[in-house]
XYZ file of C-alpha atoms in Angstrom:
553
model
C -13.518 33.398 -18.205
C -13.078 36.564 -16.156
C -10.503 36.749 -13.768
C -11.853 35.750 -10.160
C -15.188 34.579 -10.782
C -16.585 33.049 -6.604
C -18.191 29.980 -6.018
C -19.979 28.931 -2.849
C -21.643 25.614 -2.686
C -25.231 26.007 -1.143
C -26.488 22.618 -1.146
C -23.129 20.291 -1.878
C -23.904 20.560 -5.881
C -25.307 23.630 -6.740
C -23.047 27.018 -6.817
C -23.584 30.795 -6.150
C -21.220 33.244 -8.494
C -20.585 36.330 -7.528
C -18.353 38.819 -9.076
C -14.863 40.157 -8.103
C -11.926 41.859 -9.624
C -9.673 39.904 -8.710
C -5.508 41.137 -9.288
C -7.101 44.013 -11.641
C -4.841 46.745 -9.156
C -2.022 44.804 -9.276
C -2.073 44.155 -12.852
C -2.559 47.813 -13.593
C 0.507 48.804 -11.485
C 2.983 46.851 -12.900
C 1.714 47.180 -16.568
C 4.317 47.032 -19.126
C 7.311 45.668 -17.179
C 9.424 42.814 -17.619
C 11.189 40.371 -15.848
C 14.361 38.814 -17.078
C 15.418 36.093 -15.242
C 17.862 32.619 -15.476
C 16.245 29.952 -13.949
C 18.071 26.140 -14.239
C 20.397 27.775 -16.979
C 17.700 28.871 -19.124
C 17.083 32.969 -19.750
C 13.406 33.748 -19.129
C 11.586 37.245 -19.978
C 8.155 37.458 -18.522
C 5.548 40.032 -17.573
C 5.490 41.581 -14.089
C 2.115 40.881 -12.843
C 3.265 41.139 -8.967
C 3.603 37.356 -8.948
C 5.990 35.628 -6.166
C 8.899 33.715 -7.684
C 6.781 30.542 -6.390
C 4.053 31.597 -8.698
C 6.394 32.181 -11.500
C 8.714 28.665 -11.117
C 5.242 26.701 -11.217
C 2.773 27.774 -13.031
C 4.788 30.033 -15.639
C 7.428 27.656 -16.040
C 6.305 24.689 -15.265
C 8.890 23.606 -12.358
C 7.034 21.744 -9.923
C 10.151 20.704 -7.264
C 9.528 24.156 -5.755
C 6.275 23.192 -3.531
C 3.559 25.652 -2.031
C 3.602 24.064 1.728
C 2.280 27.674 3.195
C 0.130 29.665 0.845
C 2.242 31.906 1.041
C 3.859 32.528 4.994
C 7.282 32.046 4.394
C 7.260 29.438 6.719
C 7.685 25.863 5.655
C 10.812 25.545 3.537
C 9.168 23.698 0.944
C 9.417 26.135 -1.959
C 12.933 26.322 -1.478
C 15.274 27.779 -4.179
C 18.707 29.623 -4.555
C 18.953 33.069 -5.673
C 22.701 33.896 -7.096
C 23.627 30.538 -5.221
C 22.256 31.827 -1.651
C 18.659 29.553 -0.459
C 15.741 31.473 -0.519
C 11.556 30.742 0.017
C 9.863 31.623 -3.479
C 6.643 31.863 -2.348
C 7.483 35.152 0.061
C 9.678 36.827 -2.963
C 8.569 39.330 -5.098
C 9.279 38.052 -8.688
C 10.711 41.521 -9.634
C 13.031 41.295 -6.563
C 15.009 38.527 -9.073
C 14.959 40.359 -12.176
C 18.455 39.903 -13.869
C 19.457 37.043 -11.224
C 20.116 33.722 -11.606
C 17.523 31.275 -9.585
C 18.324 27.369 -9.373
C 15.419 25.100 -8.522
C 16.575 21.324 -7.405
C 16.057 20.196 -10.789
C 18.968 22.492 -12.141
C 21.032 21.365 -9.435
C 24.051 18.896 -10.484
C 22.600 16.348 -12.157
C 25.525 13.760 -10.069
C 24.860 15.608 -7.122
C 20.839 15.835 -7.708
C 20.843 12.076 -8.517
C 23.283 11.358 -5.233
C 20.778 14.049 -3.017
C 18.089 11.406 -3.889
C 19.804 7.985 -3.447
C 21.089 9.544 0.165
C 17.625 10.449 1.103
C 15.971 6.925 -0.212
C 19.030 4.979 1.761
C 18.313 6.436 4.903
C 14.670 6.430 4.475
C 14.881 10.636 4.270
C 12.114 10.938 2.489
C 8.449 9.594 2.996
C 5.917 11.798 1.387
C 8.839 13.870 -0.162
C 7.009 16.985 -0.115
C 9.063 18.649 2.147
C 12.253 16.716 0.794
C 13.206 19.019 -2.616
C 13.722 22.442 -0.353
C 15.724 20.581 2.218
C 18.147 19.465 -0.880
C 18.140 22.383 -2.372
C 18.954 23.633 1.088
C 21.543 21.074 2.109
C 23.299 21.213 -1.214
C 24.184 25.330 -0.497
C 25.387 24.383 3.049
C 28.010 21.394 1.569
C 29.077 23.719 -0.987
C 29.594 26.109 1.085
C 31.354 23.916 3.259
C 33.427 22.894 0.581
C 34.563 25.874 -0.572
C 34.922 27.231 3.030
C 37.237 23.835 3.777
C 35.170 22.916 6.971
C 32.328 20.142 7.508
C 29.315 21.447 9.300
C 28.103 19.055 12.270
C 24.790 18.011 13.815
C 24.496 21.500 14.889
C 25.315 23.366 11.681
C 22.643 21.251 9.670
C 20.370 21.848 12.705
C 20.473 25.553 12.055
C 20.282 25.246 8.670
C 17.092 23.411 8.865
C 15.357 25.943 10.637
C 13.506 27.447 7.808
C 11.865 23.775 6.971
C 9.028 21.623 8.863
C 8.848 18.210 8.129
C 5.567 16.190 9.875
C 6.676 12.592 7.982
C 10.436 11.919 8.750
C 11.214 12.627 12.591
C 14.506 14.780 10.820
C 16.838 12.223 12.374
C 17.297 10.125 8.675
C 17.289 13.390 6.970
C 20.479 14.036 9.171
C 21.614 10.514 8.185
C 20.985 11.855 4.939
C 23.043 14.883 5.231
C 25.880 12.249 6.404
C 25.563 9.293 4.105
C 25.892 12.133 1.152
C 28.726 13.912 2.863
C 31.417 11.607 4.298
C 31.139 8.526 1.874
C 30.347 7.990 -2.145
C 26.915 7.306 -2.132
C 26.179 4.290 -4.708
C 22.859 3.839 -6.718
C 20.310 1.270 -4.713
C 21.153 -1.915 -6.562
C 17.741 -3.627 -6.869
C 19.639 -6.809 -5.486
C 20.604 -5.683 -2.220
C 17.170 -3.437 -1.290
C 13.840 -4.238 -3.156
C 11.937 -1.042 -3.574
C 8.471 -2.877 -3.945
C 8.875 -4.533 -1.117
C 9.846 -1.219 0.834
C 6.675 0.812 -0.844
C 4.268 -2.104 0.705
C 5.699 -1.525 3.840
C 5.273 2.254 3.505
C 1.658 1.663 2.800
C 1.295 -0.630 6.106
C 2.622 2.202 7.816
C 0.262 5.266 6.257
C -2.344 3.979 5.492
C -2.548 4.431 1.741
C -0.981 3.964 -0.968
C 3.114 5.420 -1.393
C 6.074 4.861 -3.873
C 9.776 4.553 -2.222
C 12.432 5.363 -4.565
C 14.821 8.188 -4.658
C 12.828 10.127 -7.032
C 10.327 10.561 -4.021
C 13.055 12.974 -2.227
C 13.567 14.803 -5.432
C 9.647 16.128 -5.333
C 8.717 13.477 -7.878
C 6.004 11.768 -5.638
C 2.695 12.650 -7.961
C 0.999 15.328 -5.835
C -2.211 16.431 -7.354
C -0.948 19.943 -7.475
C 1.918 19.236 -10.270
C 0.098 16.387 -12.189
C -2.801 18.609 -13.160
C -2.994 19.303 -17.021
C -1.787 22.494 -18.820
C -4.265 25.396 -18.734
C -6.393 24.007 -15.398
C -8.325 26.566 -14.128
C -7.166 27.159 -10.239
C -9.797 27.231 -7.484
C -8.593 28.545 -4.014
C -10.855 29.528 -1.481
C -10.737 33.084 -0.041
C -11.669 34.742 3.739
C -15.270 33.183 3.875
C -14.668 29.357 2.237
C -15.414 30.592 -1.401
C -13.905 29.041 -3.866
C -12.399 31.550 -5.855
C -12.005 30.411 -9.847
C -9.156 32.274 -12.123
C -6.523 31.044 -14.587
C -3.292 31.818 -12.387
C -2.640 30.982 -8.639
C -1.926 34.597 -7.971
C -5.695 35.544 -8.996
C -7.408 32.797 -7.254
C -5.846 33.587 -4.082
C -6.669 37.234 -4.829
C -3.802 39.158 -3.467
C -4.147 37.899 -0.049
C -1.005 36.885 2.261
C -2.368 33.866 4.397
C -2.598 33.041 8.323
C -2.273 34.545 11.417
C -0.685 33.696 15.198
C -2.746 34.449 17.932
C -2.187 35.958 21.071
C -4.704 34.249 23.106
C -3.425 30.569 24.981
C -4.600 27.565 24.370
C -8.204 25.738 26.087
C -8.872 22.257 27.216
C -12.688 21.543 25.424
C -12.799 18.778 28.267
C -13.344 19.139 32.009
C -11.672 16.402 33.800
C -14.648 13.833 35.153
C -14.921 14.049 38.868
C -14.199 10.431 40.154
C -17.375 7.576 42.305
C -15.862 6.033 44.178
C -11.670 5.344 44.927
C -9.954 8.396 43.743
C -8.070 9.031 40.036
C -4.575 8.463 40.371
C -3.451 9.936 37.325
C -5.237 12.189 35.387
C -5.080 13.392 31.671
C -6.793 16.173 29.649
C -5.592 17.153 26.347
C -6.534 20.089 23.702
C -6.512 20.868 20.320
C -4.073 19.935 17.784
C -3.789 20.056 14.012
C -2.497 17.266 11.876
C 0.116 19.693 10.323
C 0.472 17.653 6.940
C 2.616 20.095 4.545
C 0.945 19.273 1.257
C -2.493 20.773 1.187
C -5.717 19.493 0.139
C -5.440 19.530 -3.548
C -7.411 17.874 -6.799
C -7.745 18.030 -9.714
C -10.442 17.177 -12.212
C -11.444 16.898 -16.269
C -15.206 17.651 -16.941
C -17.094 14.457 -16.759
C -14.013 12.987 -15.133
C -13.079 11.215 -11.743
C -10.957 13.841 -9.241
C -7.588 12.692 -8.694
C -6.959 11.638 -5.283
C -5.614 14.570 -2.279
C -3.837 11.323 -0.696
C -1.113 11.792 -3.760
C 2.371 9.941 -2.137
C 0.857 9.434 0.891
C -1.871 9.767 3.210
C -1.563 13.023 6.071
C -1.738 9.946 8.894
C -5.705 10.159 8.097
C -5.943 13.738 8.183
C -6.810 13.471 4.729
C -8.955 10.336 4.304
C -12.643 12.699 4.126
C -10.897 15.704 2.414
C -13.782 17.111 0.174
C -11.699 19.083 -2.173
C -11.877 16.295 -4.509
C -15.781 16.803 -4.989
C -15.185 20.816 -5.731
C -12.564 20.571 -8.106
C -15.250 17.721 -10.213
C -17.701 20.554 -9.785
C -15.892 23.228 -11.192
C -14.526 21.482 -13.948
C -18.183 20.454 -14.735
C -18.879 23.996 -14.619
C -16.334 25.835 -16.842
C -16.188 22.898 -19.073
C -12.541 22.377 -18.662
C -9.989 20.643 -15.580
C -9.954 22.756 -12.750
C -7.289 22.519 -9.991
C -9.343 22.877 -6.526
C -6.027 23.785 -4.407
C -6.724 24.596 -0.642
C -4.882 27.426 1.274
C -3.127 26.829 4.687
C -5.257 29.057 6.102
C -8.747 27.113 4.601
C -6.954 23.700 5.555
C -6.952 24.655 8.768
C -10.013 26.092 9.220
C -12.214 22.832 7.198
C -9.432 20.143 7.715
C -10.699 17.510 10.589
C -8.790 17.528 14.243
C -7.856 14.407 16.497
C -10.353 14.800 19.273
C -9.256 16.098 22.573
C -9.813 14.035 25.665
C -10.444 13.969 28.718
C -10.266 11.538 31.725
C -9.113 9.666 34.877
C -7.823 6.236 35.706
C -7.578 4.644 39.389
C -5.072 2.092 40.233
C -7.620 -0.560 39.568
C -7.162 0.585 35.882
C -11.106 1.554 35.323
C -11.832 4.668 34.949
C -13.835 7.441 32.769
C -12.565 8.509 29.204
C -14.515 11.819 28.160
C -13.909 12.479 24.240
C -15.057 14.950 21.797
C -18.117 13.386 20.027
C -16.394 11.739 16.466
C -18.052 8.642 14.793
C -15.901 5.194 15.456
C -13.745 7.139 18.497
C -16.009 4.921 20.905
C -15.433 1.521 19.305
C -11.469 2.505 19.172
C -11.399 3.315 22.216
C -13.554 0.017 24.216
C -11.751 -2.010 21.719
C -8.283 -1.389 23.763
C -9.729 -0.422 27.135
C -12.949 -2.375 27.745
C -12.497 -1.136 31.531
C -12.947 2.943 30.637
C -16.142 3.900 30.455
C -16.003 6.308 27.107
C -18.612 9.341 27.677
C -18.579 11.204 24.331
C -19.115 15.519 24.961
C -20.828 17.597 22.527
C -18.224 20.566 21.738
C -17.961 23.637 19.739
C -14.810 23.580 17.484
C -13.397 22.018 14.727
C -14.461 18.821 12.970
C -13.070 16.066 14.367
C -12.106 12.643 12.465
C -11.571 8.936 14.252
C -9.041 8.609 11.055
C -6.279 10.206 12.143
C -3.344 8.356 13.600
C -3.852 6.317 16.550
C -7.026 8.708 17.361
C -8.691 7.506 20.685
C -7.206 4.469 21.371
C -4.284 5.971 22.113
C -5.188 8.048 24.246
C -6.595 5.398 26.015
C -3.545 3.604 26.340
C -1.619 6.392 27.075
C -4.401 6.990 30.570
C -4.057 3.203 31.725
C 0.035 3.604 32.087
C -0.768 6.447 34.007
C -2.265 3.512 36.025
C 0.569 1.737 37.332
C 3.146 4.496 36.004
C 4.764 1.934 33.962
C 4.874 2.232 30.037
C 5.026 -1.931 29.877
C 4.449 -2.855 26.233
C 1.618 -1.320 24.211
C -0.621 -3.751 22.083
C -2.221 -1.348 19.054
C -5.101 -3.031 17.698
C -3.450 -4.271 14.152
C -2.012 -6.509 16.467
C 1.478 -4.529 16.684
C 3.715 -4.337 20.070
C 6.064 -1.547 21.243
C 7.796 -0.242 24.458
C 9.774 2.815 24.642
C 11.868 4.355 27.036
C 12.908 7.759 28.007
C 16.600 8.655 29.167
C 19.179 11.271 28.987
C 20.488 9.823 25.485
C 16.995 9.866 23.605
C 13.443 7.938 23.251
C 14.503 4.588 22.899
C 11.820 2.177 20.838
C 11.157 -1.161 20.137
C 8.578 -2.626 18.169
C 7.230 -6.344 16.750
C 4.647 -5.747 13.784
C 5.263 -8.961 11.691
C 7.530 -9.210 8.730
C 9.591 -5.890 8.147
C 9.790 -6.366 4.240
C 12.140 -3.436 4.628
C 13.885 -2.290 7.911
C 14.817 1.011 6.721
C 11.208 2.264 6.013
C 9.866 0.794 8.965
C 12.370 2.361 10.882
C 12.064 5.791 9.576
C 7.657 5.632 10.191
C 8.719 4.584 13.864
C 11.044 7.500 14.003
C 8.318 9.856 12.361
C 6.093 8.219 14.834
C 8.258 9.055 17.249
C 8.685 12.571 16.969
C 5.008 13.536 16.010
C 4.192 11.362 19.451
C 6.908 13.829 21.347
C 5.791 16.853 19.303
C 2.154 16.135 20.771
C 3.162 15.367 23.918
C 5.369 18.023 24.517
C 4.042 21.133 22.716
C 1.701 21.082 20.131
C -1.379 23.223 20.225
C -4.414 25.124 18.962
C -6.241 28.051 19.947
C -9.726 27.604 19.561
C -12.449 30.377 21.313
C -15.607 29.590 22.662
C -17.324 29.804 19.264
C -14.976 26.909 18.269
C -13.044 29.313 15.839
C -9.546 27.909 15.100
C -6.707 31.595 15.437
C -3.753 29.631 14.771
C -3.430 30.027 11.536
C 0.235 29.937 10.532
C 1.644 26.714 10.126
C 4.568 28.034 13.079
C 1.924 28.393 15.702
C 0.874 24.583 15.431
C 3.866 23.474 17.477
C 5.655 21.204 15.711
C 8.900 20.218 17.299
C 12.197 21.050 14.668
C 15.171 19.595 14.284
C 16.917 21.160 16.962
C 14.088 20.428 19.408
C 14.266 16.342 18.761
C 16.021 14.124 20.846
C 18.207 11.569 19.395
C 15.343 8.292 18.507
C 16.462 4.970 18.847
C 14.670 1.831 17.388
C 15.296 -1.623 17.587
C 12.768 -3.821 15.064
C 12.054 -7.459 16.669
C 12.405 -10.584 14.412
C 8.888 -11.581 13.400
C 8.315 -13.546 10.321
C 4.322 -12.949 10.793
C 2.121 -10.813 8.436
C 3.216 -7.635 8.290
C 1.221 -5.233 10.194
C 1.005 -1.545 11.350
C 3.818 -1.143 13.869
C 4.607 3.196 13.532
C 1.467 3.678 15.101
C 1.943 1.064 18.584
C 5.297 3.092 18.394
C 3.243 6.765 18.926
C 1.349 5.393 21.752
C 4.341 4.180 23.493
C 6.245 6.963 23.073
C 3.463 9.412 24.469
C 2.591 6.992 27.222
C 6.587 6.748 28.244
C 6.825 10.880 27.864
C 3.569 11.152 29.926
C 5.190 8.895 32.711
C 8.203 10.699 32.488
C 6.530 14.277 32.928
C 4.929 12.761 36.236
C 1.644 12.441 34.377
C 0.832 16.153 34.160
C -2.874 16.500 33.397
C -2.872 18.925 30.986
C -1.284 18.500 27.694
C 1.366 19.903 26.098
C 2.933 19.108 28.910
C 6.084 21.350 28.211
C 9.655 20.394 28.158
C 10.722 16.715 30.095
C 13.760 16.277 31.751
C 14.411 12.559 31.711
């Protein structure tokens, strides 16, 4: 097939080709060179086709710990490697830049070390998705060495810094510090099967996202089944380009034609939502909120065989619902059905952006009576969340222009419910989600402190770390997440840095205490994201607009 052949669905099934020569420049330039390089111990020559390292590590060679988070900005962490033992991003270096150097990937880390890298993460419950998780290793490991050799052990601060260059949406970053300890300053032991039982732990990591998810330390070492590095030998790639085309070729590099993803705007954030004016007694709290992206790390990704069923996008895990109507899985069946052999429909950062669904801004006013008027972007099954915990708001969905919105992603409307009937008294109390779950939470100078009762545990250490992820995304939300949308609805935040995502440094210490309950085991990270936005909001002083900015508790 020629390189770069376009596809552009016009009806859902049928597709329009158009030609392109896609990479045919960049070929030409670098024709005839080679690359030597070492990668995990192994000597490697290959042609120089102007390929990043990221391009060469996974779809050359076959090493799939590396992940593609950013397509390509440079921004994630995720792709993670050392270069002549100093951490790098692969998918922003030129492969030619590592001619005659060594690179080491996680898996040609020590295998002790890899092996005690993923026990550490699984203890402390590290590692949910474990997308992210291989490039924070990788990562992590350079820092200890370099402690080691250096005679000094880095603190909370040090492994702060050092985490700068990752994001992690799953994980809250607190157990990946307990991570970073549990490996450092004690021998970590395998998980003896007696003690912790890893089935048990998975079910409760299902409760908790929503789909189905594996917990065991291969998870942190980028073992988790992602679509993107379980797709068979010789796939065709798909990636879309500028205008949503899907863009077929045989390497990553040609599909995505050349073209450095995403942007940061310069224009501020809007509120889609004018505030309702109140009939009657007056609001006494008031609460408006705007755009905001999911910000799950692994992109939309399937593959399929011709005649085949797609693999699933949700892979180890499930984006908190951002993924639940992801339609890749429908192009890459398409394609394959096509070309007559499996195609890999992989979605830029940039497209998942632009196509992937948003939680749908609010906005509204509550009196101390606690009635009041909800106003919501229009999304099927927002309404029923939201009259389902707050029978006493009357819920006026608003026809917008922006993004597609989805009722699926975490806690979408009824929280925001919640959160505007605190605002009430200006009390948090105890929030009731509607799996039945309860938490409070509590703001001071030492941290968000949480509790929560959602029936049986099964395993306290993954429940713990989804109410800590809960946590943080709930704070990250709160506090200063954010999308520019214009008037067309056009999303310009299209890095995955502009989307606001709080880092490690910018956390506060999260605190959870679990409550005996022997009951059936319910959804309990969720009640913990309302409370923790409703006890932020009340600690702000219930500013209207959202991100409210930094709180001082």
């Amino acid at each position: 097939m020629p390189e770069g052949q376009r596809y552009q669905p016009t009806d859902g099934s049928a597709s329009r080709l158009a030609s392109a020569d896609v990479g045919t420049e960049r070929a030409s330039a670098s024709a005839g060179r080679r690359i030597v390089l070492t990668v995990d111990g192994v000597t490697h020559e290959i042609d120089d086709r102007g390929d990043t390292l990221l391009d060469v590590l996974r779809h050359e060679l076959g090493i799939t710990s590396a992940k593609d988070g950013c397509s390509p900005q440079g921004q994630c962490g995720c792709c993670t490697v050392l270069v002549d033992g100093q951490p790098r991003v692969a998918c922003v270096t030129p492969a030619r830049r590592v001619n005659g150097r060594t690179v080491t990937t996680l898996d040609g880390l020590d295998p002790d070390r890899r092996t005690a890298w993923g026990d550490a993460f699984c203890a402390s419950g590290g590692s949910q998705c474990g997308f992210c998780t291989p490039g924070i290793i990788v990562r992590l490991d350079a820092l200890d060495a370099k402690a080691a050799d250096d005679d000094f052990r880095p603190d909370k601060a040090a492994v702060d810094q050092a985490l700068l260059a990752h994001l992690c949406r799953c994980t809250g970053w607190q157990t990946v510090h307990e991570a970073w300890d549990r490996f450092g300053r004690a021998e970590v032991q395998p998980i003896d099967p007696a003690s912790r039982d890893l089935v048990a732990a998975s079910r409760r990591a299902e409760i908790e996202g929503g789909t189905a998810q594996r917990i065991h330390p291969d998870v942190a070492l980028g073992r988790g089944g992602f679509a993107a590095d379980t797709a068979p030998a010789g796939s065709l790639i798909a990636m879309p380009d500028d205008n949503g085309e899907w863009v077929v070729a045989s390497t990553a590099a040609a599909a995505r034609a050349g073209r450095v993803q995403g942007r940061r705007t310069t224009i501020e954030p809007s509120w889609p939502i004018a505030v309702p004016q109140p009939a009657g007694q007056p609001w006494v709290a008031t609460l408006r909120t705007t755009w905001v992206e999911p910000a799950y790390l692994e992109t939309d990704a399937a593959w399929c065989e011709p005649g085949g069923e797609p693999s699933s996008p949700l892979a180890n895990g499930g984006a908190f619902g951002g993924k639940v109507d992801s339609g890749v899985g429908s192009v890459a069946r398409r394609l394959a059905d096509e070309h007559g052999q499996p195609v890999l429909a992989l979605a830029s950062r940039e497209h998942t952006v632009k196509a992937g669904p948003k939680r749908p801004p609010v906005a509204g006013g509550i009196r101390a009576d606690g009635t009041g008027v909800l106003r919501v972007v229009a999304t099927p099954g927002v309404i029923d969340a939201i009259t389902k915990v707050a029978p006493g708001l009357e819920v006026q969905p608003v026809m917008v222009h922006g993004p597609t919105t989805s009722s699926s992603i975490r806690a979408a409307g009824w929280a925001e419910a919640l959160i505007l009937m605190a605002g009430a008294t200006g009390e948090i109390g105890e929030i009731t989600s509607p799996s039945g779950a309860r938490a409070s939470a509590r703001i001071s100078a030492d941290g968000i402190h949480v509790s929560v009762r959602c029936g049986d545990p099964l395993d306290e250490v993954i429940l713990r770390s989804y109410c800590i992820g809960a946590a943080h995304m709930a704070w990250s939300w709160l506090t200063s997440e954010a999308l520019a949308v214009d008037d067309d609805g056009a999303i310009h935040d299209l890095t995955i840095r502009s989307f606001g995502v709080l880092r490690a440094v910018d956390t506060p210490p999260i605190h959870v205490e679990i409550e005996p309950d022997d009951g059936e085991p319910v959804n309990g990270s969720d009640a913990v994201f309302a409370a923790v936005a409703a006890a932020g909001w009340i600690a702000s002083g219930c500013k209207q607009d959202w991100p409210v900015g930094t709180i001082e508790p």
